[in-house]
Amino acid sequence: MICCINDARYFFIMNAIIKNILSKLKKNDLGFRLILAIVFWISLTLFLHFKQVRLDVLDLHSISNKYVVSQINFDFPDDEATILSKQKKIENINSIYFIDAKQIKLKRINFENYLIDNPKWKNLASISYEKINDLVDRFEKMLIASRFSDSKTIKRMKNHKIDITNYIALNHENKKDFILPKGYFSIFAKKLENVPEETLNFMSNYFEKNDYRLTLDYLTLSNVKKLIEKNVAQKYSHISAGELIIGSNEKVTSKHLAIIQSMKAALAKNRNLFEPLTILGNMLMAFIFISLAVFYLKLEQPRILRSVKQLSLVFSILILTLLSAKVMELVILRSTSSLVEVIRYPIVVPFAALLFSILFNMRISLFFSTVLCIIIALSLAVEHSSFLTINLVTSLIVIVSTKCMRKRTQVFTVCAKCMLGVVPIILASSFIKNRFFHLNLVTNISSSIIFLLIIGIMVVGLLPVLETIFDVLTDITLMEYMDPNNELLRRITLEIPGSYQHSLVLGNLAEAAAQEIHANALFCRVATLYHDIGKLTNPNYFIENQGSGVNIHQLLTPQESAEVIIAHVTGGEMLAKKYRLPKQIIDIIKQHHGTTLVYYFYRKEME
């Protein structure tokens, strides 16, 4: 009995604790924010921990200004050795010949004429015209499909698992063209199965009397060589630790770059990622960055720390940026092409700068852009100075350019401005290396344009999603609600023109007042345009829409008139939800009449 009471008490205590935690989470209390911080801490730790090994990337065909020595024993894919091996394999493949189909068809016609002109063949046993015709068909197809080469070539083809069913070995010197020896028709005859010997002898005796000129088959020879080259495995060469890869003042070749990339892969494979101290160090580094962010938000943007939605939005943008950077790095480094040689200036941080500037403000965008530049430069296998310079400059251009952004298409205008800032940086970097013009200059500018274009597309695509999920009202969205073609706004102008004029005047007043106190003037103007949409239900009950007509309130009691006036607030709320207006505008509609009396009709009722 006592045990049951204790169990019940334990159950009620645990239930109360769980309910308390859930209630705190619902109230945007500390619990949920801690969960968000832990999730981001883990994400940032993983980003810092699983980083690629960085080595200085040399420009192809440039002159190296330093010695590069191997740091580890490794094998690299030696393309030169592979090409030599392929050439060695195919140089022993001699000519391949065939009999031209026109020759074969001509000989067949001659044979058919021979049968007509010499009917003695009918005296032979087991021979009929139908059998001979069928046999000639088979013989013709066999000759057309046959290929001729020396026995060594055919043997090599067999070793490379190339089909040699239709190949016949020739004991003849390779010439441009020559006559097929007579004795080979007995070989063809033996390949014809289930044919009487007498018939075969008759056929062979006739066809051996004819000459068949062999022609070089360049197409088949080319295909055979390609198949053999395809079967040759990639050759690897060994590099020992301490071995010189490239010397000072030596020209950089594609082989040098392949060796450096292979050494980088070997170093990455040799890293012990699961060493406890390494993991602890990355966790501590991630904690430092998060602490700095929290400290900044507490001083400059405390409202973000108090809102779970806004905090979630900040973490979402940061994680999306880090994820994009990591994907970009993996695509470049693991690409089979020479992307690592082409993309020297990856642009990532302006993506976050654009989102923070549009969804929040310039100050928070500047802070997180700077922090992201440092984090990504430390973690990615990029040239630190170039990456920091180009990403910081483009982020600053973004922050300055988005101050008055009112249309989504202006995102691409901002990206174009960034491009104007990128070109001088790339030129300056090239001049510092004492190079005026080279191919890498063109590829670097082209890759930067592609990066900025991708950023523009991603931002335009993600903005509506983030605005919807996190209930953010940007200037871009507000401008869309000011569009005269907006369905609800058109209804207001047509159905309640008096209320629309009233809203315009009130909007100008609200905008001017907001500017004086540094509030969101655009939001105030847009909200006033929609604050009276509830009047669409009963337009004529409001004096500004009655014109010179009868005042309906003269036919109503003061109480009924007050109820009609108050009803436009709840009616407006329902209409706003129907047209999916933002929550912030719905709040204005709900609150714009306050909680006081409809004083005019109250006084009238009292009188």
Coordinates of C-alpha atoms in Angstrom, one line a residue:
M1 CA 0.0 0.0 0.0
I2 CA 2.8 2.4 1.0
C3 CA 4.7 1.4 -2.2
C4 CA 1.6 2.3 -4.4
I5 CA 1.3 5.7 -2.7
N6 CA 5.0 6.4 -3.3
D7 CA 4.7 5.4 -7.0
A8 CA 1.6 7.6 -7.4
R9 CA 3.4 10.6 -5.8
Y10 CA 6.5 10.0 -8.0
F11 CA 4.2 10.0 -11.1
F12 CA 2.5 13.2 -10.1
I13 CA 5.8 15.0 -9.4
M14 CA 7.3 13.9 -12.8
N15 CA 4.1 15.0 -14.5
A16 CA 4.2 18.4 -12.9
I17 CA 7.9 18.8 -13.9
I18 CA 7.2 17.9 -17.5
K19 CA 4.2 20.3 -17.6
N20 CA 6.3 23.1 -16.1
I21 CA 9.0 22.6 -18.7
L22 CA 6.4 22.6 -21.5
S23 CA 4.8 25.7 -20.2
K24 CA 8.2 27.5 -20.1
L25 CA 8.9 26.4 -23.7
K26 CA 5.5 27.8 -24.8
K27 CA 6.2 31.1 -23.1
N28 CA 9.5 31.5 -25.0
D29 CA 11.4 31.0 -21.7
L30 CA 15.0 30.1 -21.2
G31 CA 14.6 26.4 -21.9
F32 CA 13.8 26.6 -25.6
R33 CA 16.6 29.2 -26.2
L34 CA 19.1 26.9 -24.5
I35 CA 18.0 24.1 -26.8
L36 CA 18.6 26.3 -29.8
A37 CA 22.0 27.3 -28.5
I38 CA 23.1 23.7 -27.9
V39 CA 21.9 22.7 -31.4
F40 CA 23.9 25.5 -32.9
W41 CA 26.9 24.8 -30.7
I42 CA 27.0 21.2 -32.0
S43 CA 26.6 22.4 -35.6
L44 CA 29.4 24.9 -35.3
T45 CA 31.7 22.3 -33.6
L46 CA 31.1 19.8 -36.4
F47 CA 31.9 22.5 -39.0
L48 CA 35.1 23.5 -37.2
H49 CA 36.1 19.8 -36.6
F50 CA 35.6 18.3 -40.0
K51 CA 37.8 20.7 -41.9
Q52 CA 39.9 19.9 -44.9
V53 CA 43.7 20.1 -44.9
R54 CA 44.9 23.4 -46.4
L55 CA 47.9 23.7 -48.6
D56 CA 49.0 26.6 -50.7
V57 CA 47.6 26.2 -54.2
L58 CA 50.0 27.2 -57.0
D59 CA 48.8 28.7 -60.3
L60 CA 49.2 26.5 -63.3
H61 CA 52.0 27.6 -65.6
S62 CA 53.2 30.2 -63.0
I63 CA 56.7 30.3 -61.6
S64 CA 57.0 28.9 -58.1
N65 CA 58.6 31.3 -55.6
K66 CA 59.3 28.6 -53.0
Y67 CA 60.3 25.0 -52.5
V68 CA 57.5 22.5 -51.8
V69 CA 58.5 19.4 -50.0
S70 CA 56.4 16.3 -49.3
Q71 CA 55.2 16.1 -45.7
I72 CA 54.2 12.4 -45.8
N73 CA 54.6 9.2 -47.8
F74 CA 51.9 8.9 -50.4
D75 CA 51.0 7.7 -54.0
F76 CA 49.7 10.1 -56.6
P77 CA 47.9 9.3 -59.9
D78 CA 50.6 9.7 -62.5
D79 CA 48.9 10.7 -65.7
E80 CA 52.2 10.8 -67.7
A81 CA 53.0 7.2 -66.7
T82 CA 49.4 6.1 -67.5
I83 CA 49.7 7.7 -71.0
L84 CA 53.0 6.0 -71.6
S85 CA 51.5 2.7 -70.5
K86 CA 48.6 3.1 -72.9
Q87 CA 50.9 4.0 -75.8
K88 CA 53.0 0.9 -75.1
K89 CA 49.9 -1.3 -75.1
I90 CA 48.5 0.0 -78.4
E91 CA 51.8 0.3 -80.3
N92 CA 51.9 -3.6 -80.6
I93 CA 48.5 -3.6 -82.2
N94 CA 49.0 -4.1 -86.0
S95 CA 46.7 -3.4 -88.9
I96 CA 43.2 -4.9 -89.2
Y97 CA 41.7 -5.7 -92.6
F98 CA 38.3 -6.5 -94.0
I99 CA 36.7 -7.5 -97.3
D100 CA 34.7 -4.7 -98.9
A101 CA 31.0 -5.5 -99.0
K102 CA 30.7 -4.4 -102.6
Q103 CA 33.3 -7.1 -103.6
I104 CA 31.3 -9.8 -101.8
K105 CA 28.0 -8.8 -103.3
L106 CA 29.5 -8.7 -106.8
K107 CA 31.0 -12.2 -106.3
R108 CA 27.6 -13.5 -105.2
I109 CA 25.9 -12.1 -108.4
N110 CA 28.6 -13.8 -110.4
F111 CA 28.0 -17.1 -108.6
E112 CA 24.2 -16.9 -109.2
N113 CA 25.0 -16.4 -112.9
Y114 CA 27.4 -19.3 -112.8
L115 CA 24.6 -21.5 -111.5
I116 CA 22.3 -20.5 -114.3
D117 CA 24.9 -20.9 -117.1
N118 CA 26.2 -24.3 -115.7
P119 CA 23.3 -26.6 -114.8
K120 CA 25.7 -29.5 -114.2
W121 CA 25.6 -28.8 -110.4
K122 CA 22.0 -30.3 -110.4
N123 CA 23.6 -33.7 -110.9
L124 CA 25.2 -33.6 -107.5
A125 CA 23.5 -35.4 -104.7
S126 CA 22.0 -33.5 -101.7
I127 CA 22.2 -30.2 -103.5
S128 CA 19.2 -28.0 -104.3
Y129 CA 18.9 -24.3 -105.4
E130 CA 17.2 -23.4 -102.1
K131 CA 20.0 -25.0 -100.0
I132 CA 22.7 -23.3 -102.1
N133 CA 20.9 -19.9 -101.8
D134 CA 20.6 -20.3 -98.0
L135 CA 24.3 -21.3 -97.8
V136 CA 25.4 -18.3 -99.9
D137 CA 23.4 -16.0 -97.6
R138 CA 25.3 -17.3 -94.6
F139 CA 28.6 -17.3 -96.5
E140 CA 28.1 -13.7 -97.5
K141 CA 27.3 -12.5 -94.0
M142 CA 30.3 -14.4 -92.7
L143 CA 32.7 -12.7 -95.1
I144 CA 31.2 -9.2 -94.4
A145 CA 31.7 -9.7 -90.6
S146 CA 35.2 -11.2 -90.8
R147 CA 38.2 -9.2 -89.9
F148 CA 41.9 -10.2 -90.6
S149 CA 45.0 -9.5 -88.6
D150 CA 48.2 -11.1 -87.5
S151 CA 48.1 -13.8 -84.8
K152 CA 49.9 -11.6 -82.2
T153 CA 47.4 -8.8 -82.5
I154 CA 44.5 -11.2 -82.1
K155 CA 46.1 -12.8 -79.1
R156 CA 46.6 -9.3 -77.5
M157 CA 43.0 -8.5 -78.2
K158 CA 41.9 -11.7 -76.5
N159 CA 44.1 -10.8 -73.4
H160 CA 42.3 -7.5 -73.2
K161 CA 38.9 -9.4 -73.3
I162 CA 37.9 -8.0 -76.7
D163 CA 35.6 -10.2 -78.8
I164 CA 37.6 -12.0 -81.5
T165 CA 34.9 -14.4 -82.8
N166 CA 35.0 -13.0 -86.3
Y167 CA 38.8 -12.5 -86.4
I168 CA 41.0 -14.7 -88.6
A169 CA 44.8 -14.8 -88.3
L170 CA 46.9 -13.9 -91.4
N171 CA 50.3 -15.2 -92.1
H172 CA 51.1 -12.2 -94.3
E173 CA 53.2 -9.0 -94.1
N174 CA 51.2 -5.8 -93.2
K175 CA 50.6 -3.9 -96.4
K176 CA 48.2 -1.2 -97.3
D177 CA 46.1 -3.7 -99.2
F178 CA 46.6 -7.2 -100.6
I179 CA 44.8 -10.3 -101.9
L180 CA 43.3 -12.9 -99.4
P181 CA 45.2 -16.2 -99.9
K182 CA 43.2 -19.0 -101.5
G183 CA 43.5 -21.5 -98.7
Y184 CA 41.5 -19.3 -96.3
F185 CA 38.2 -20.4 -97.9
S186 CA 38.5 -23.8 -96.3
I187 CA 38.5 -22.0 -92.9
F188 CA 35.2 -20.2 -93.8
A189 CA 33.8 -23.5 -95.0
K190 CA 34.5 -25.2 -91.7
K191 CA 32.6 -22.5 -89.8
L192 CA 29.4 -23.4 -91.7
E193 CA 27.7 -26.0 -89.6
N194 CA 25.3 -28.8 -90.7
V195 CA 26.3 -28.5 -94.4
P196 CA 27.0 -31.6 -96.5
E197 CA 30.7 -31.9 -97.4
E198 CA 29.9 -32.2 -101.1
T199 CA 28.1 -28.9 -101.0
L200 CA 30.9 -27.2 -99.1
N201 CA 33.5 -28.5 -101.6
F202 CA 31.4 -27.1 -104.5
M203 CA 31.1 -23.7 -102.8
S204 CA 34.8 -23.6 -101.9
N205 CA 36.0 -24.6 -105.3
Y206 CA 34.1 -21.8 -106.9
F207 CA 35.0 -19.0 -104.5
E208 CA 38.7 -19.9 -104.3
K209 CA 39.0 -19.1 -108.0
N210 CA 38.2 -15.4 -107.2
D211 CA 40.5 -12.8 -105.8
Y212 CA 39.4 -10.9 -102.7
R213 CA 41.3 -7.7 -102.1
L214 CA 41.7 -6.8 -98.3
T215 CA 41.3 -3.2 -97.2
L216 CA 42.6 -1.6 -94.0
D217 CA 39.8 -1.1 -91.4
Y218 CA 40.8 2.1 -89.8
L219 CA 37.6 2.4 -87.8
T220 CA 37.8 -1.0 -86.2
L221 CA 41.5 -0.5 -85.5
S222 CA 40.7 2.8 -83.7
N223 CA 37.9 1.2 -81.6
V224 CA 40.2 -1.7 -80.6
K225 CA 42.9 0.8 -79.5
K226 CA 40.3 2.8 -77.5
L227 CA 39.1 -0.4 -75.7
I228 CA 42.7 -1.4 -74.9
E229 CA 43.4 2.1 -73.5
K230 CA 40.2 2.0 -71.5
N231 CA 41.4 -1.3 -69.9
V232 CA 44.7 0.2 -68.8
A233 CA 44.6 0.9 -65.1
Q234 CA 45.5 4.3 -63.6
K235 CA 49.3 4.3 -62.8
Y236 CA 50.4 5.6 -59.4
S237 CA 53.9 6.9 -58.5
H238 CA 55.3 7.0 -55.0
I239 CA 56.5 10.1 -53.2
S240 CA 58.5 9.7 -50.0
A241 CA 58.3 12.1 -47.0
G242 CA 60.9 14.9 -47.5
E243 CA 61.1 14.4 -51.2
L244 CA 61.2 17.7 -53.3
I245 CA 57.9 18.2 -55.2
I246 CA 58.7 21.5 -56.9
G247 CA 61.7 23.8 -56.6
S248 CA 62.0 27.5 -56.4
N249 CA 61.7 29.3 -59.8
E250 CA 60.4 26.2 -61.4
K251 CA 57.4 26.3 -63.7
V252 CA 54.2 24.8 -62.2
T253 CA 52.7 22.0 -64.3
S254 CA 49.6 20.0 -64.0
K255 CA 51.7 17.1 -62.6
H256 CA 52.9 19.3 -59.7
L257 CA 49.3 20.2 -58.9
A258 CA 48.2 16.6 -58.9
I259 CA 51.0 15.7 -56.5
I260 CA 50.1 18.5 -54.1
Q261 CA 46.4 17.5 -54.2
S262 CA 47.3 13.9 -53.5
M263 CA 49.5 14.9 -50.6
K264 CA 46.6 17.0 -49.2
A265 CA 44.3 13.9 -49.4
A266 CA 46.9 11.8 -47.7
L267 CA 47.4 14.3 -44.9
A268 CA 43.6 14.5 -44.4
K269 CA 43.3 10.7 -44.3
N270 CA 46.2 10.6 -41.8
R271 CA 44.5 13.0 -39.4
N272 CA 43.1 11.5 -36.2
L273 CA 39.7 13.3 -36.0
F274 CA 38.5 11.4 -33.0
E275 CA 41.3 12.4 -30.6
P276 CA 39.6 13.7 -27.4
L277 CA 41.7 16.8 -27.1
T278 CA 41.0 17.8 -30.8
I279 CA 37.3 17.5 -30.2
L280 CA 37.5 19.4 -27.0
G281 CA 39.5 22.2 -28.7
N282 CA 36.9 22.6 -31.4
M283 CA 34.0 22.6 -28.9
L284 CA 35.8 25.3 -26.9
M285 CA 36.4 27.4 -30.1
A286 CA 32.7 27.1 -31.0
F287 CA 31.7 28.1 -27.5
I288 CA 33.8 31.2 -27.7
F289 CA 32.2 32.3 -31.0
I290 CA 28.7 31.7 -29.6
S291 CA 29.5 33.6 -26.4
L292 CA 30.7 36.6 -28.4
A293 CA 27.4 36.5 -30.4
V294 CA 25.3 36.2 -27.3
F295 CA 27.2 39.1 -25.7
Y296 CA 26.7 41.3 -28.7
L297 CA 23.0 40.5 -29.0
K298 CA 22.5 41.2 -25.2
L299 CA 24.1 44.6 -25.6
E300 CA 22.8 45.7 -29.0
Q301 CA 19.8 43.5 -29.9
P302 CA 18.2 42.3 -26.7
R303 CA 14.8 41.8 -28.3
I304 CA 16.3 39.0 -30.5
L305 CA 17.5 37.1 -27.4
R306 CA 14.0 37.4 -25.9
S307 CA 12.3 36.0 -29.0
V308 CA 12.6 32.3 -29.8
K309 CA 11.5 32.9 -33.4
Q310 CA 14.0 35.6 -34.1
L311 CA 16.8 33.6 -32.4
S312 CA 15.8 30.6 -34.5
L313 CA 16.0 32.7 -37.6
V314 CA 19.5 34.0 -36.7
F315 CA 20.7 30.4 -36.1
S316 CA 19.0 29.2 -39.3
I317 CA 20.8 31.8 -41.4
L318 CA 24.2 31.0 -39.8
I319 CA 23.7 27.2 -40.3
L320 CA 22.6 27.7 -43.9
T321 CA 25.7 29.8 -44.6
L322 CA 28.1 27.3 -43.0
L323 CA 26.4 24.4 -44.8
S324 CA 26.7 26.2 -48.1
A325 CA 30.4 26.9 -47.5
K326 CA 31.1 23.2 -46.6
V327 CA 29.2 21.9 -49.7
M328 CA 31.1 24.4 -51.9
E329 CA 34.4 23.2 -50.4
L330 CA 33.6 19.5 -50.9
V331 CA 32.4 20.0 -54.5
I332 CA 35.6 21.9 -55.4
L333 CA 38.0 19.6 -53.7
R334 CA 36.4 16.3 -54.7
S335 CA 35.7 17.3 -58.3
T336 CA 37.4 15.2 -61.0
S337 CA 38.0 18.4 -63.0
S338 CA 40.5 21.2 -62.1
L339 CA 38.0 23.3 -60.1
V340 CA 40.5 23.8 -57.3
E341 CA 42.8 25.6 -59.8
V342 CA 39.9 27.7 -61.2
I343 CA 38.1 28.8 -58.1
R344 CA 40.6 30.7 -56.0
Y345 CA 38.2 33.3 -54.6
P346 CA 35.1 31.5 -53.2
I347 CA 32.4 34.0 -52.2
V348 CA 30.0 32.8 -49.4
V349 CA 29.5 35.4 -46.7
P350 CA 27.5 37.9 -48.8
F351 CA 24.7 35.3 -48.7
A352 CA 24.4 35.7 -44.9
A353 CA 24.9 39.5 -45.2
L354 CA 22.0 39.8 -47.6
L355 CA 19.6 37.8 -45.4
F356 CA 20.6 39.6 -42.2
S357 CA 20.3 43.0 -43.8
I358 CA 16.9 42.3 -45.3
L359 CA 15.4 40.3 -42.4
F360 CA 17.0 42.3 -39.5
N361 CA 19.2 45.4 -39.9
M362 CA 22.6 46.7 -41.0
R363 CA 24.3 46.5 -37.6
I364 CA 23.5 42.8 -36.9
S365 CA 24.5 42.0 -40.5
L366 CA 27.9 43.7 -40.1
F367 CA 28.6 41.8 -36.9
F368 CA 27.7 38.3 -38.1
S369 CA 29.3 38.9 -41.5
T370 CA 32.6 39.6 -39.8
V371 CA 32.3 36.6 -37.5
L372 CA 31.4 34.3 -40.4
C373 CA 34.4 35.5 -42.4
I374 CA 36.7 34.6 -39.5
I375 CA 35.0 31.2 -38.9
I376 CA 34.9 30.1 -42.5
A377 CA 38.4 31.3 -43.3
L378 CA 39.8 29.3 -40.3
S379 CA 37.9 26.1 -41.4
L380 CA 37.9 26.0 -45.2
A381 CA 40.8 24.9 -47.3
V382 CA 41.2 28.4 -48.8
E383 CA 43.8 31.1 -49.0
H384 CA 43.0 33.1 -45.8
S385 CA 44.0 36.6 -46.8
S386 CA 42.2 36.5 -50.2
F387 CA 39.1 34.9 -48.8
L388 CA 38.9 37.4 -45.9
T389 CA 39.4 40.4 -48.2
I390 CA 37.0 39.5 -50.9
N391 CA 34.2 38.3 -48.6
L392 CA 34.5 41.2 -46.2
V393 CA 34.5 43.8 -49.0
T394 CA 31.5 42.1 -50.8
S395 CA 29.6 41.9 -47.4
L396 CA 30.2 45.6 -46.7
I397 CA 28.9 46.4 -50.2
V398 CA 25.8 44.3 -49.5
I399 CA 25.2 46.0 -46.2
V400 CA 25.5 49.5 -47.6
S401 CA 23.4 48.7 -50.8
T402 CA 20.5 47.0 -49.0
K403 CA 19.6 50.1 -46.9
C404 CA 16.8 51.1 -49.3
M405 CA 15.9 47.8 -50.8
R406 CA 12.2 47.7 -51.7
K407 CA 12.0 45.0 -54.5
R408 CA 13.2 41.4 -54.6
T409 CA 14.8 42.0 -58.0
Q410 CA 17.1 44.5 -56.3
V411 CA 19.0 41.5 -54.8
F412 CA 20.6 41.0 -58.2
T413 CA 21.4 44.7 -58.4
V414 CA 23.3 44.3 -55.1
C415 CA 25.1 41.3 -56.4
A416 CA 26.1 43.3 -59.5
K417 CA 27.5 46.0 -57.3
C418 CA 29.5 43.3 -55.4
M419 CA 31.0 42.2 -58.7
L420 CA 32.2 45.8 -59.3
G421 CA 34.0 45.5 -55.9
V422 CA 35.4 42.0 -56.7
V423 CA 37.2 42.9 -59.9
P424 CA 39.6 45.4 -58.4
I425 CA 40.5 43.0 -55.6
I426 CA 41.3 40.2 -58.1
L427 CA 43.3 42.7 -60.2
A428 CA 45.2 43.9 -57.2
S429 CA 46.0 40.4 -56.1
S430 CA 47.3 39.6 -59.6
F431 CA 49.5 42.8 -59.7
I432 CA 51.0 42.0 -56.2
K433 CA 52.1 38.6 -57.7
N434 CA 53.8 40.6 -60.5
R435 CA 51.4 39.3 -63.2
F436 CA 49.6 41.8 -65.4
F437 CA 47.3 39.4 -67.4
H438 CA 47.0 35.6 -67.4
L439 CA 44.3 33.0 -67.9
N440 CA 43.6 32.6 -64.1
L441 CA 42.5 36.3 -64.1
V442 CA 39.7 35.5 -66.4
T443 CA 38.7 32.3 -64.6
N444 CA 38.8 34.0 -61.2
I445 CA 36.5 36.8 -62.3
S446 CA 34.1 34.3 -64.1
S447 CA 33.9 32.1 -61.0
S448 CA 33.2 35.1 -58.8
I449 CA 30.3 36.1 -61.1
I450 CA 28.9 32.6 -60.8
F451 CA 29.1 32.6 -57.0
L452 CA 27.3 36.0 -56.8
L453 CA 24.6 34.8 -59.2
I454 CA 24.0 31.7 -57.1
I455 CA 23.8 33.8 -54.0
G456 CA 21.2 36.1 -55.6
I457 CA 19.1 33.1 -56.7
M458 CA 19.3 31.5 -53.3
V459 CA 18.4 34.7 -51.4
V460 CA 15.4 35.4 -53.6
G461 CA 14.2 31.8 -53.2
L462 CA 14.7 31.6 -49.5
L463 CA 13.3 35.0 -48.5
P464 CA 9.6 34.2 -48.8
V465 CA 10.2 30.9 -46.9
L466 CA 12.0 32.5 -44.0
E467 CA 9.5 35.4 -43.8
T468 CA 6.6 32.9 -43.6
I469 CA 8.2 30.5 -41.1
F470 CA 9.5 33.1 -38.7
D471 CA 6.8 35.8 -39.2
V472 CA 9.2 38.4 -40.4
L473 CA 7.8 41.5 -42.2
T474 CA 10.5 43.0 -44.5
D475 CA 10.4 46.3 -46.4
I476 CA 10.2 44.2 -49.6
T477 CA 7.0 42.5 -48.4
L478 CA 5.5 45.9 -47.2
M479 CA 6.1 47.4 -50.6
E480 CA 4.3 44.5 -52.2
Y481 CA 1.3 45.3 -50.0
M482 CA 1.4 48.9 -51.2
D483 CA 1.1 47.7 -54.8
P484 CA -2.2 49.2 -56.3
N485 CA -2.8 45.9 -58.0
N486 CA -3.1 44.1 -54.7
E487 CA -6.5 42.4 -54.6
L488 CA -7.5 43.7 -51.2
L489 CA -6.2 47.2 -51.8
R490 CA -8.2 47.4 -55.1
R491 CA -11.4 46.4 -53.2
I492 CA -10.7 49.2 -50.7
T493 CA -10.3 51.8 -53.4
L494 CA -13.4 50.7 -55.3
E495 CA -15.8 49.8 -52.5
I496 CA -14.9 52.2 -49.7
P497 CA -13.1 55.2 -51.5
G498 CA -13.9 57.5 -48.6
S499 CA -12.2 55.2 -46.1
Y500 CA -9.3 54.8 -48.5
Q501 CA -8.7 58.6 -48.6
H502 CA -9.0 58.7 -44.8
S503 CA -6.3 55.9 -44.6
L504 CA -4.0 57.7 -47.0
V505 CA -4.1 60.9 -44.9
L506 CA -3.6 58.9 -41.7
G507 CA -0.8 57.0 -43.4
N508 CA 1.1 60.2 -44.1
L509 CA 0.7 61.4 -40.5
A510 CA 1.8 58.0 -39.1
E511 CA 4.8 57.9 -41.4
A512 CA 5.9 61.4 -40.4
A513 CA 5.5 60.6 -36.7
A514 CA 7.4 57.3 -37.1
Q515 CA 10.3 59.0 -38.8
E516 CA 10.6 61.5 -36.0
I517 CA 11.0 58.7 -33.4
H518 CA 13.1 56.5 -35.7
A519 CA 10.4 53.8 -35.9
N520 CA 9.5 51.7 -39.0
A521 CA 7.9 54.4 -41.1
L522 CA 7.1 52.1 -44.0
F523 CA 5.3 49.7 -41.8
C524 CA 3.2 52.5 -40.2
R525 CA 2.2 53.7 -43.7
V526 CA 1.2 50.2 -45.0
A527 CA -0.6 49.2 -41.8
T528 CA -2.8 52.4 -41.9
L529 CA -3.8 51.5 -45.5
Y530 CA -5.4 48.2 -44.3
H531 CA -6.5 49.2 -40.8
D532 CA -10.1 49.9 -41.8
I533 CA -10.7 46.9 -44.1
G534 CA -13.5 45.8 -41.8
K535 CA -15.6 48.6 -43.3
L536 CA -15.8 46.6 -46.5
T537 CA -18.6 44.5 -44.9
N538 CA -21.0 47.5 -44.4
P539 CA -19.5 50.5 -46.3
N540 CA -22.6 52.8 -46.0
Y541 CA -22.6 52.7 -42.2
F542 CA -19.5 55.0 -42.2
I543 CA -20.0 58.7 -43.0
E544 CA -16.9 59.0 -45.3
N545 CA -18.5 56.5 -47.7
Q546 CA -22.0 57.9 -47.7
G547 CA -21.4 60.8 -50.0
S548 CA -24.6 63.0 -50.3
G549 CA -26.9 60.1 -49.4
V550 CA -28.9 59.5 -46.2
N551 CA -27.1 58.9 -43.0
I552 CA -28.2 55.4 -42.0
H553 CA -27.4 56.0 -38.4
Q554 CA -30.5 58.3 -38.2
L555 CA -32.5 55.1 -38.6
L556 CA -30.6 53.2 -35.8
T557 CA -30.5 53.6 -32.1
P558 CA -27.2 54.8 -30.6
Q559 CA -26.5 51.3 -29.3
E560 CA -27.0 49.7 -32.7
S561 CA -24.8 52.3 -34.3
A562 CA -22.0 51.7 -31.7
E563 CA -22.2 48.0 -32.4
V564 CA -21.9 48.5 -36.1
I565 CA -18.8 50.8 -35.6
I566 CA -17.1 48.3 -33.2
A567 CA -18.0 45.3 -35.5
H568 CA -15.7 46.6 -38.3
V569 CA -12.7 45.8 -36.1
T570 CA -13.6 42.1 -35.7
G571 CA -14.8 42.0 -39.3
G572 CA -11.4 43.5 -40.4
E573 CA -9.6 40.9 -38.4
M574 CA -11.5 38.0 -40.2
L575 CA -11.0 39.6 -43.6
A576 CA -7.2 40.1 -42.9
K577 CA -6.9 36.4 -42.0
K578 CA -8.8 35.4 -45.2
Y579 CA -6.4 37.4 -47.3
R580 CA -3.4 36.2 -45.2
L581 CA -2.2 39.6 -44.2
P582 CA 0.9 39.5 -41.9
K583 CA 0.3 39.1 -38.2
Q584 CA 1.8 42.6 -37.4
I585 CA -0.8 44.3 -39.7
I586 CA -3.6 42.1 -38.1
D587 CA -2.5 43.3 -34.7
I588 CA -2.9 47.0 -35.9
I589 CA -6.4 46.2 -37.2
K590 CA -7.4 44.6 -33.9
Q591 CA -6.0 47.4 -31.8
H592 CA -6.6 50.6 -33.8
H593 CA -9.9 51.5 -31.9
G594 CA -8.4 50.7 -28.4
T595 CA -10.7 49.7 -25.6
T596 CA -12.5 53.0 -24.9
L597 CA -16.2 53.9 -25.6
V598 CA -17.5 54.9 -29.0
Y599 CA -17.9 58.3 -27.4
Y600 CA -20.2 60.1 -30.0
F601 CA -22.9 57.4 -29.7
Y602 CA -22.4 57.0 -26.0
R603 CA -23.2 60.7 -25.5
K604 CA -26.1 60.4 -27.8
E605 CA -27.5 57.5 -25.8
M606 CA -27.0 59.4 -22.6
E607 CA -28.9 62.4 -24.0

